XYZ file of C-alpha atoms in Angstrom:
600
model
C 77.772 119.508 150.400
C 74.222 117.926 151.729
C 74.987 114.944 149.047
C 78.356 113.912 150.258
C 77.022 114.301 153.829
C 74.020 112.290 152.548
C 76.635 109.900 151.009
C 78.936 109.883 154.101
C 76.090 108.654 156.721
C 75.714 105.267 154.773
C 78.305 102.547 156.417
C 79.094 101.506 152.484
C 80.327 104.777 151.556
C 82.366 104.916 155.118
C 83.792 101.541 154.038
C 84.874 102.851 150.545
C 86.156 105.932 151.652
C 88.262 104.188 154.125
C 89.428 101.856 151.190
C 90.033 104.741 149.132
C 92.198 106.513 151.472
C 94.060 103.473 152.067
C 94.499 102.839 148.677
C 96.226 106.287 148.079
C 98.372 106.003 150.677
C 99.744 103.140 149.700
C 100.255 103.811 145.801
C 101.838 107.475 146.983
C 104.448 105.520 149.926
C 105.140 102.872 147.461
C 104.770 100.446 150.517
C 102.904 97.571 148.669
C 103.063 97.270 144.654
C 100.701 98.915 142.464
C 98.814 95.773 141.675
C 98.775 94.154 145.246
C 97.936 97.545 146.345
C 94.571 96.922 143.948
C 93.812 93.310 144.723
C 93.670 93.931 148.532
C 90.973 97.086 147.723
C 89.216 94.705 145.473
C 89.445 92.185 148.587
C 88.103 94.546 151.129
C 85.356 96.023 148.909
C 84.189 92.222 148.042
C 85.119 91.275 151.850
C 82.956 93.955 153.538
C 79.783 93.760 151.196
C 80.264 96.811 149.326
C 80.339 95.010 145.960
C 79.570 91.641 144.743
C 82.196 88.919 143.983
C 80.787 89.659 140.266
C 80.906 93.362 140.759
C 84.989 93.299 142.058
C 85.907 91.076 139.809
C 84.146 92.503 136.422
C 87.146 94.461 135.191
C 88.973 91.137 134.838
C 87.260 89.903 131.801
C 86.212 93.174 130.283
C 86.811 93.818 126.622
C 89.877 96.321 127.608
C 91.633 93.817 129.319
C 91.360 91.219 127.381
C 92.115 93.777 124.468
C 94.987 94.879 126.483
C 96.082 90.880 126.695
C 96.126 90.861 122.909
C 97.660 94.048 121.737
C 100.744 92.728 124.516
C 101.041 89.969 121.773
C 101.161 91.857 119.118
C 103.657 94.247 120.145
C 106.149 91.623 121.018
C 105.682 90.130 117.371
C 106.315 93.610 116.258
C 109.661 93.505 117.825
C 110.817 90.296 117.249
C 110.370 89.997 113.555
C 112.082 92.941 113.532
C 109.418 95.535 112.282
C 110.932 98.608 113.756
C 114.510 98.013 113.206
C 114.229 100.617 110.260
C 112.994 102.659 112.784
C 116.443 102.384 114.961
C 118.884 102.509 111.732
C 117.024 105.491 111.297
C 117.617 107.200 114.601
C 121.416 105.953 114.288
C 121.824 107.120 111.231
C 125.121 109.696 110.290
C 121.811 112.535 108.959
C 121.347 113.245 112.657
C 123.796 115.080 114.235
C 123.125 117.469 116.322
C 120.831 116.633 119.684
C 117.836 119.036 118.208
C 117.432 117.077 115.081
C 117.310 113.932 117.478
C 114.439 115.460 119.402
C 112.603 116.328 116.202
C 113.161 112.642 115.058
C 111.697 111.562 118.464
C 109.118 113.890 118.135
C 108.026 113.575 114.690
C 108.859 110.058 114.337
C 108.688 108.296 117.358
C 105.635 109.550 119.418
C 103.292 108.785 116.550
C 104.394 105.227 116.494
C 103.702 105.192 120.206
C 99.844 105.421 119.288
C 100.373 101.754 118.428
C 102.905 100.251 119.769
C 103.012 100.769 123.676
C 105.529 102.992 124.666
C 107.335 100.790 127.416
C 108.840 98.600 124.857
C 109.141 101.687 122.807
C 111.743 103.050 125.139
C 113.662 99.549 125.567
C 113.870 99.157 122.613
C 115.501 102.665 121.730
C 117.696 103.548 125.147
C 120.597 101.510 123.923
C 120.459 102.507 120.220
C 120.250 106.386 121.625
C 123.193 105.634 124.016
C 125.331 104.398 121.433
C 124.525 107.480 119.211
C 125.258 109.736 122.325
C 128.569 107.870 122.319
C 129.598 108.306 118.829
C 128.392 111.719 118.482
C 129.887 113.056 122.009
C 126.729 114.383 123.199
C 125.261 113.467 126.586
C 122.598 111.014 126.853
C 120.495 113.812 129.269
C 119.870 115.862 126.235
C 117.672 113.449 124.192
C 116.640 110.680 126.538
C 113.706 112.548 128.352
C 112.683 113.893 124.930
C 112.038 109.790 123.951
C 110.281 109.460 126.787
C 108.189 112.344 126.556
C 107.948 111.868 123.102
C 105.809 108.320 123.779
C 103.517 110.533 126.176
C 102.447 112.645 123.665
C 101.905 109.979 121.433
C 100.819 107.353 123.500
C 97.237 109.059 123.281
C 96.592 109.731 119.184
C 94.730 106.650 119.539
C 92.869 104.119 122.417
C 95.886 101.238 122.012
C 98.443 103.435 122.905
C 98.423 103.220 126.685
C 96.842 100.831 128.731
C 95.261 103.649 130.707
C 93.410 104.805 127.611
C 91.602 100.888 127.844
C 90.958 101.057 131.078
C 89.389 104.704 130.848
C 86.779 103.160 127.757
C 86.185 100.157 130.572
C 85.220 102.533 133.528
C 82.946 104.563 130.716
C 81.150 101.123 129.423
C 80.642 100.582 133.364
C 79.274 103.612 133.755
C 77.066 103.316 131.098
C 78.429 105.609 128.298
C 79.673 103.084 126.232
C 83.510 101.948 125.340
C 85.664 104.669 123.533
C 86.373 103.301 119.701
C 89.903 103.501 118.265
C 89.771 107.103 117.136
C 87.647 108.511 120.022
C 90.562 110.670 121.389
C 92.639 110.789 118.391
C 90.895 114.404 117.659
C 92.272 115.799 121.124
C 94.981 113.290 120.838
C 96.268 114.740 117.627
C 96.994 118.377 118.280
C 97.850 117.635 121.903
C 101.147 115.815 120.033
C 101.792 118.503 117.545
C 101.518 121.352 120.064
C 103.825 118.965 122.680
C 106.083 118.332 119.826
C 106.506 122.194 118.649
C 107.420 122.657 122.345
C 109.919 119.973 122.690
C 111.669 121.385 119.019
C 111.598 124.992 120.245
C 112.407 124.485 124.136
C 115.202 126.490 125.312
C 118.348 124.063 125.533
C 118.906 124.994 128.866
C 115.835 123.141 130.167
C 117.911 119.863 129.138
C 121.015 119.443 131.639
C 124.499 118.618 129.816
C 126.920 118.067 132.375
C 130.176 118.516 130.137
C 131.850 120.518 132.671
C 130.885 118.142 135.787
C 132.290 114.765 135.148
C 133.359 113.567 131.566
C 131.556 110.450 132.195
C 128.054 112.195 131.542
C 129.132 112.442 127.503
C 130.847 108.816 127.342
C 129.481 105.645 126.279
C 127.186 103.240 128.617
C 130.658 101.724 129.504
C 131.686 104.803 131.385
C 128.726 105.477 133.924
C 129.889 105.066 137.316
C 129.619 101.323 139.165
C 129.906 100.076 142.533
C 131.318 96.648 142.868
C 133.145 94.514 145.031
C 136.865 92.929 144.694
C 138.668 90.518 146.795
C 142.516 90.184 147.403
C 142.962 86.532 146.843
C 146.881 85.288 148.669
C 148.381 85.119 145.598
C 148.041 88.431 144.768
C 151.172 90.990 144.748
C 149.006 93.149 146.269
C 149.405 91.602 149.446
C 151.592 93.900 152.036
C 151.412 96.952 149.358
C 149.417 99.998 150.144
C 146.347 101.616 148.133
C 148.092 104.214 147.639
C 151.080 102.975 144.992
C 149.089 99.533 144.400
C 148.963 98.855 140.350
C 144.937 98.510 141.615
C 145.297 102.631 141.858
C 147.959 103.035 138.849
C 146.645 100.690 136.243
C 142.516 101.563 136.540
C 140.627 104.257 137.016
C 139.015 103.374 140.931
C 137.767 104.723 144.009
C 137.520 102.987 146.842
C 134.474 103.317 148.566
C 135.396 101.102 151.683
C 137.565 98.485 153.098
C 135.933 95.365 154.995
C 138.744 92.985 156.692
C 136.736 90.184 158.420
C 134.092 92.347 160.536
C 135.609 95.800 160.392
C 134.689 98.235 158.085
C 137.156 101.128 157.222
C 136.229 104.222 155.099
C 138.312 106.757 153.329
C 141.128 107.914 153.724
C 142.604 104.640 152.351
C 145.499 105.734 150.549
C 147.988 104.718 153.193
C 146.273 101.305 154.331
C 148.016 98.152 153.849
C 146.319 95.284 152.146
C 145.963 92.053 153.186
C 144.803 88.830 151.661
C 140.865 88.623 152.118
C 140.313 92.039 152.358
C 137.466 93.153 150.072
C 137.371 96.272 148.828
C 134.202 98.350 147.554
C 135.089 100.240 144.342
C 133.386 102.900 142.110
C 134.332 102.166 138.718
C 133.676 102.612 135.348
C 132.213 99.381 132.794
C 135.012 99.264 130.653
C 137.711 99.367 133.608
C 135.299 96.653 135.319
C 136.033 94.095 132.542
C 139.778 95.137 132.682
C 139.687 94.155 136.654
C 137.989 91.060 135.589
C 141.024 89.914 133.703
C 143.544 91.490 135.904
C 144.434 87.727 138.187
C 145.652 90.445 141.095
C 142.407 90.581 142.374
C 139.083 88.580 142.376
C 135.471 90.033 141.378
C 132.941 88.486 143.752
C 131.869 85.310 143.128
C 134.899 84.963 140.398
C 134.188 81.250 139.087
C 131.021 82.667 137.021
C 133.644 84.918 135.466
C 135.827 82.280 132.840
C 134.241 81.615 129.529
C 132.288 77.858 129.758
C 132.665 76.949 126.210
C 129.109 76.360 125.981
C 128.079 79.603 123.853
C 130.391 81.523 126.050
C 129.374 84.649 128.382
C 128.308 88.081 127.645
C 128.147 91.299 129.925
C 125.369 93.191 129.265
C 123.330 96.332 131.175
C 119.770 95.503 132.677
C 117.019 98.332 133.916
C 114.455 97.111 137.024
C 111.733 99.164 135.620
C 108.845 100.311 137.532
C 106.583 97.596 138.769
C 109.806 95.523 139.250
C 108.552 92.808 141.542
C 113.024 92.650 142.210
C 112.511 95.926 143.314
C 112.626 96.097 147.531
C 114.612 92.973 148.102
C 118.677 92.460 148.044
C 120.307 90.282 144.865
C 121.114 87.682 148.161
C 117.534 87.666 149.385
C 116.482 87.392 145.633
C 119.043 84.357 145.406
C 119.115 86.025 141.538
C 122.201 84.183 140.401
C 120.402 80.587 140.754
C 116.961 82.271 139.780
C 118.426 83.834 136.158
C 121.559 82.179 135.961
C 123.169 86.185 135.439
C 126.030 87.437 137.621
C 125.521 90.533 138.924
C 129.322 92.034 138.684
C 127.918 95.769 139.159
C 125.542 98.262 140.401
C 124.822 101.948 139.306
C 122.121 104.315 140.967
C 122.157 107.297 139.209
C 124.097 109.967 140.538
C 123.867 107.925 143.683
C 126.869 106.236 144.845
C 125.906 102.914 146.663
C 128.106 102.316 149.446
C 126.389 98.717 150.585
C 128.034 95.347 149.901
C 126.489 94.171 146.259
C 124.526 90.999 147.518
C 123.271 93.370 150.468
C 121.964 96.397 148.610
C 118.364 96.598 148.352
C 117.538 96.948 144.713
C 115.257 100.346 143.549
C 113.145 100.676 140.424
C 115.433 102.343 138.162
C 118.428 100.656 139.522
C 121.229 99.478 136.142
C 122.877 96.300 136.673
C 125.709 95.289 135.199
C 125.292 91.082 134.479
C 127.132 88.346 133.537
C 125.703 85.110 131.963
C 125.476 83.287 129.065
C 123.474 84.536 125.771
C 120.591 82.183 126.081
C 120.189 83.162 129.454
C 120.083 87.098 128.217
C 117.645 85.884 125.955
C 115.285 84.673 129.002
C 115.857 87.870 130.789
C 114.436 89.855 127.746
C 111.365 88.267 127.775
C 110.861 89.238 131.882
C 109.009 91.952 132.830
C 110.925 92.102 135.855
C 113.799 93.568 133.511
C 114.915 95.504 130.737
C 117.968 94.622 128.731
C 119.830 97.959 127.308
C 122.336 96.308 125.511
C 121.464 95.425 121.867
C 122.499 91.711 121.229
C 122.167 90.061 117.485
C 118.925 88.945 116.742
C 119.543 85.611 115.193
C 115.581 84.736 115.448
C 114.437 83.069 112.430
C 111.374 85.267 112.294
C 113.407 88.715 110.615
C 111.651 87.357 106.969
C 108.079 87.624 107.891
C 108.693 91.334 109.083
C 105.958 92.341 106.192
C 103.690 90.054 107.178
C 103.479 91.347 110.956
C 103.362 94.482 109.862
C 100.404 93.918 107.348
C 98.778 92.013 110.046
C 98.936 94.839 112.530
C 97.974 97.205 109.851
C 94.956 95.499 109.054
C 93.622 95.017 112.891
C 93.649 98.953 113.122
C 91.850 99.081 110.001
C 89.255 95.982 110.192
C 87.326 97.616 113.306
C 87.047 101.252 112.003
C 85.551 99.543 108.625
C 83.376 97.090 109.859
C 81.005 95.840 112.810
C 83.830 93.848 113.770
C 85.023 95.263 117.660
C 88.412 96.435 118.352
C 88.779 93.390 120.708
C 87.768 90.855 118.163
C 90.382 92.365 115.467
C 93.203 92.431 117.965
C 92.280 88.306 118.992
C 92.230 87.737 115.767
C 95.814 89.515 114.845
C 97.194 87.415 117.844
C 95.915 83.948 116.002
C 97.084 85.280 112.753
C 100.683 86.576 114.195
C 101.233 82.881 115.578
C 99.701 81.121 112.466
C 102.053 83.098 110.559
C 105.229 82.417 112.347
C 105.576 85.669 113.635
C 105.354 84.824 117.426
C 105.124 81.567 118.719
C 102.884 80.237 121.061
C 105.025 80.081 124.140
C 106.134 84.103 123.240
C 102.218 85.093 123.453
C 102.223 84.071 127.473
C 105.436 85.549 128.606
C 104.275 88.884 126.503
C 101.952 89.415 129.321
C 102.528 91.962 131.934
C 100.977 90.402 134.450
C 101.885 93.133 136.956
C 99.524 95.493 134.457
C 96.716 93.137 133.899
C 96.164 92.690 137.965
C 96.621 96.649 138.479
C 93.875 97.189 135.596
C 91.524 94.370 136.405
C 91.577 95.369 139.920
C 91.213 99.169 139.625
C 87.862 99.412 137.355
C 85.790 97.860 141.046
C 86.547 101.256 142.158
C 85.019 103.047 139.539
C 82.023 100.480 140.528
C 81.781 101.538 144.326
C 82.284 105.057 143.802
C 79.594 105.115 141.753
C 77.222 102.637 143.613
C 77.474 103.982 147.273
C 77.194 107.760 146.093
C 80.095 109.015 146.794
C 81.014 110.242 143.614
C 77.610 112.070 143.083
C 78.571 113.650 146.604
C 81.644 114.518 145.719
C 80.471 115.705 142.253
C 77.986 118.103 144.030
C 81.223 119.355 146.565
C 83.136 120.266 143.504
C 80.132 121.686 141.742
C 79.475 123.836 144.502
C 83.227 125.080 144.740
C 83.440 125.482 141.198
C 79.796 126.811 139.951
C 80.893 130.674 140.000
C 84.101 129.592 137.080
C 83.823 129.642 133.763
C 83.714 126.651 131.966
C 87.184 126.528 130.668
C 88.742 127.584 133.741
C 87.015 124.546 135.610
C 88.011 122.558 133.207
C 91.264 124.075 133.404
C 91.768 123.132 137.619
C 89.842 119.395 137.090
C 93.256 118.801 134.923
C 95.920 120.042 136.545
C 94.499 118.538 139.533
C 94.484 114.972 137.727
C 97.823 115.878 136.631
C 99.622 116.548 139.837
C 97.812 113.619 141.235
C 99.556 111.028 138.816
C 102.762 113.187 139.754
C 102.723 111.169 142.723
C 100.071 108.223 142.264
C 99.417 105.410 139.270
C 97.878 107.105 136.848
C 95.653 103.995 136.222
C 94.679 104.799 140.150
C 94.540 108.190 138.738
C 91.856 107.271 136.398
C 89.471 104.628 138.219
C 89.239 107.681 140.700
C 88.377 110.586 139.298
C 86.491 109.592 136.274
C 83.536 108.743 137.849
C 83.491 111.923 139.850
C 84.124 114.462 136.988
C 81.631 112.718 134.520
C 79.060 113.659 137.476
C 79.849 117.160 137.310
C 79.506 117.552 133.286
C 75.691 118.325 134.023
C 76.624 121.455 135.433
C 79.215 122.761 133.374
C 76.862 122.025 130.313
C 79.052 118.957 128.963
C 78.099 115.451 128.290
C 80.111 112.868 130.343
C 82.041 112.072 127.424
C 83.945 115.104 127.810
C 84.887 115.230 131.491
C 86.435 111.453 130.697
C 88.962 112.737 128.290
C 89.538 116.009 130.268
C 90.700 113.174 132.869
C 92.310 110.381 130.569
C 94.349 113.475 128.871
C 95.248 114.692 133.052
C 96.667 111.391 133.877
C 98.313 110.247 130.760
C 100.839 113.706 130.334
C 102.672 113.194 133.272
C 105.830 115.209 132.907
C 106.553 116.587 136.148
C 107.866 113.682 138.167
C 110.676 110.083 137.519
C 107.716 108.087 139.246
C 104.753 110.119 137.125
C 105.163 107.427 134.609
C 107.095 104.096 133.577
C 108.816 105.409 130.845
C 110.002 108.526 132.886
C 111.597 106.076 135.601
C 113.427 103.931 132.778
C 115.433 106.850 131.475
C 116.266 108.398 135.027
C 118.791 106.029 135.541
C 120.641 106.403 132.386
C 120.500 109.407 131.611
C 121.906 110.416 135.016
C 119.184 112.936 135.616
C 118.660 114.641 139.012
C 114.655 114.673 140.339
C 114.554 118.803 139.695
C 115.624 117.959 135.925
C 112.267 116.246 135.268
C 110.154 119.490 136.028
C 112.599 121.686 135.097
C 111.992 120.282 131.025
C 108.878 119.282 131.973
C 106.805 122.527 133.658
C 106.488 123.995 130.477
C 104.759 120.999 128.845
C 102.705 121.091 131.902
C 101.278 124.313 131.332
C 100.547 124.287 128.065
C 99.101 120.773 128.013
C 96.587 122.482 131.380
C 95.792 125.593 128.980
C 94.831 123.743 125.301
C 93.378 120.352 126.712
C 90.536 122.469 128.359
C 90.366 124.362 124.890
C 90.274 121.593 122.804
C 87.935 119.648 124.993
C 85.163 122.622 125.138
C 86.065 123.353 120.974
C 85.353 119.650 120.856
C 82.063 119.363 123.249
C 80.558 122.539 123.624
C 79.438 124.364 126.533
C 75.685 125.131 127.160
């Protein structure tokens, strides 16, 4: 305790303290994004003389970043020549049956490839194939979408590309003067951390997985029958006019509910049944997808905004489902504010929320991450939206790129920059540059494709994090807080302190990034190795393996938020599958960290 209070007189370590707790409030509220929420602590740290222009800014042109840059690149080229469409004809395939031999395949199959590939695109790429199987085979799509994304957790750490959190974790160790973590450096916690997570998934009581059969028949239908809100207008031609809700062909002919009626400035709720219409009134409906495009033929009422809605003989228009994932910069403004017609030239016909119905008028509602819109536009301009980061598109559309023939030449390529650097000198960074130049030499990915590849969101969250790591370090704070913990913790055995340092990280990306997660505590647990006889090396994995098995929470990580929405899972669902995973991930990481290190 005399360090930290050593640490704590010392107007730096005030300052970065006060950044710090800043900083987690505003990750846990959600009230700024992730990566504005690092660029202002990077601001005030710079700002206030804690760190140097040069020390802030370091993490932005660090060999994980720029690594991270690259291996964005190659993933895309992965994807667009087409290099893991065995891997979907495989999952739709007539062999699998039964939702436990899904899970295995997701598992067995599907988490390892996530040491690769990262596991955002992963997941895109797979929701609507998994959907459509869910369709076919009757099952709901709650039973094996969590497993995917849990699946890509386990798997996302087998090797250092598989997460960007495992690049920025071997950044904040070369800053901190242990040196960067090589390809394999966590693939031999990595490895039995996916078997053991795997054997749990395939032997995991069904009733951890909810299958609402009994609640609503639209939890086992196709992507067409999730629940919508929309808005309709009763144009003066329509027969409609004068007739009540009540025996309306609106209520005979298609499956509605209305939500609401708005005539000119009055709003009227339910009970409608008995209310006359009259021409203008618009009417907020809950309705299924497939019913939608009935009403959007039907010439007795009007979606809003109808003149998108006729075919423009230029390529024609498709309706297709988007996802705002996490880090949606969409996300916290309405589709009005957003102007997102004119901005992605995409009608928005529909909104589903979940289990949530939204009672707001569709240009008004504020748009969540994990929101599913239902879009209109033409197939180019689906094309743009699948290269945004802003959105995902669930729906597969035919890939008519001309780059399907060089599939074995992208995957050669790829193959070959996780081989070059664990047989030569050559770094990981250089091999993955050099895989980008090849990819776009080769036709797999074209030069234009390498920019928009970029999360940009994920670069300025990254860059922006490792100055933390920097200040913690540099004012003496994390010594201070290293010698708190030590003191709390010096009476424990090694394993269980080991044991509490994860859980602790673990709960703490429950709620927070777990990139924030990691620029945090790293620098205070590799401190406290000394005393529990470890090197440093150890304490960073104990922490990297903390904050990358986040199964507890939608918001605990990306891919957990992007099957929320679609698979119509409550919050409780998440822990409810996930506690288990939890607690044997806090009682073998320890295990296999000590087996790994050694305790003196």
């Amino acid at each position: 305790m005399d360090e930290l209070s050593a640490a704590l007189l010392q107007p730096q370590a005030l300052i970065t303290l006060a950044v710090l707790v800043l900083a987690v409030v505003l990750f846990v509220t959600g009230a700024l994004a992730p990566e504005l929420t690092g660029l202002l602590s990077v601001a005030l740290l710079v700002s206030m003389g804690v760190l140097t222009p040069e020390q802030g800014l370091a993490g932005f042109g660090s060999p994980a970043l720029i690594t991270l840059l690259g291996l964005f690149a190659v993933s895309a080229a992965l994807f667009r020549s087409g290099a893991l469409d065995r891997l979907r004809e495989l999952i739709a395939s007539e062999r699998i049956r039964s939702d436990r031999r899904m899970v295995a395949m997701l598992a067995l199959v599907v988490g390892p490839i996530s040491g690769i590939v990262p596991n955002t695109p992963v997941v895109a790429s797979l929701l609507p194939v998994l959907e459509t199987w869910c369709h076919r085979r009757r099952i709901a799509p709650s039973r094996v979408l969590l497993p995917l994304s849990f699946a890509t957790l386990l798997g996302g750490t087998l090797t250092l590309l598989g997460s960007s959190v495992n690049l920025l974790a071997s950044d904040i160790s070369r800053q901190l003067g242990y040196g960067s973590l090589e390809l394999f450096s966590i693939t031999a916690i990595g490895l039995p951390v996916w078997l053991a997570g795997s054997a749990y998934m395939l032997l995991a009581p069904a009733v951890l997985l909810p299958s609402r059969h009994d609640d609503s028949a639209e939890l086992v239908a196709a992507p067409g029958q999730s629940g919508y809100s929309t808005e309709v207008t009763i144009p003066a031609s329509s027969s409609l006019v004068g007739e009540t809700l009540r025996h309306s062909r609106l209520q005979r002919r298609f499956d509605v509910d209305v939500l609401e009626l708005q005539r000119g400035a009055e709003r009227l709720l339910p009970p409608l049944a008995d209310r006359r219409l009259e021409a203008g009134d618009r009417l907020l409906l809950r309705v299924t997808r497939d019913d939608l495009l009935r009403l959007q033929q039907d010439h007795t009422i009007q979606l809003a905004d109808a003149t998108l809605f006729s075919d423009d003989g230029e390529g024609g228009q498709r309706t297709v489902e988007v996802l705002l994932p996490a880090g949606s910069t969409l996300a916290g403004a309405s589709l009005r504010e957003l102007r997102f017609r004119q901005r992605h030239n995409a009608t928005v016909l529909a909104l589903r929320r979940g289990q949530q119905t939204v009672q707001e008028r569709l240009g008004q509602a504020i748009l969540r991450e994990g929101d599913v819109l239902l879009l209109q536009a033409p197939l180019d301009a689906i094309r743009g939206l699948q290269a945004s980061n802003d959105l995902l598109v669930l729906d597969l559309l035919e890939n008519d790129l001309p780059t399907v023939r060089r599939k074995p030449l992208a995957i050669t390529i790829t193959l070959l920059m996780l081989l070059v650097p664990s047989l030569t000198p050559i770094p990981l960074v250089a091999a993955v540059l050099f895989a980008v130049v090849a990819l776009v030499v080769a036709g797999c990915l074209r030069p234009g494709e390498v920019q928009r590849s970029i999360r940009l969101d994920v670069i300025l969250l990254l860059g922006s994090l490792s100055s933390f790591s920097v200040a913690l370090q540099s004012t003496g704070l994390a010594d201070g807080l290293a010698a708190a913990m030590e003191q709390l913790l010096r009476t424990w055995p090694a394993y269980g302190a080991l044991a509490t340092i994860f859980l602790a990280t673990t709960l703490i990306t429950s709620v927070m990034s777990n990139a924030a997660s990691v620029a945090l505590l790293i620098p205070v647990a590799t401190q406290l190795a000394p005393s529990l006889g470890l090197p440093p090396q150890a304490m960073l994995l104990l922490v990297l393996f903390g904050a990358s098995q986040s199964f507890l929470t939608p918001m605990g990580y990306q891919t957990n938020l992007m099957v929320f929405g679609p698979g119509r899972y409550h919050f409780l669902d998440i822990p409810r599958y996930g506690a288990g995973l939890t607690v044997l991930m806090t009682l073998l990481v320890p295990a296999l960290v000590l087996g790994r290190y050694g305790a003196g």
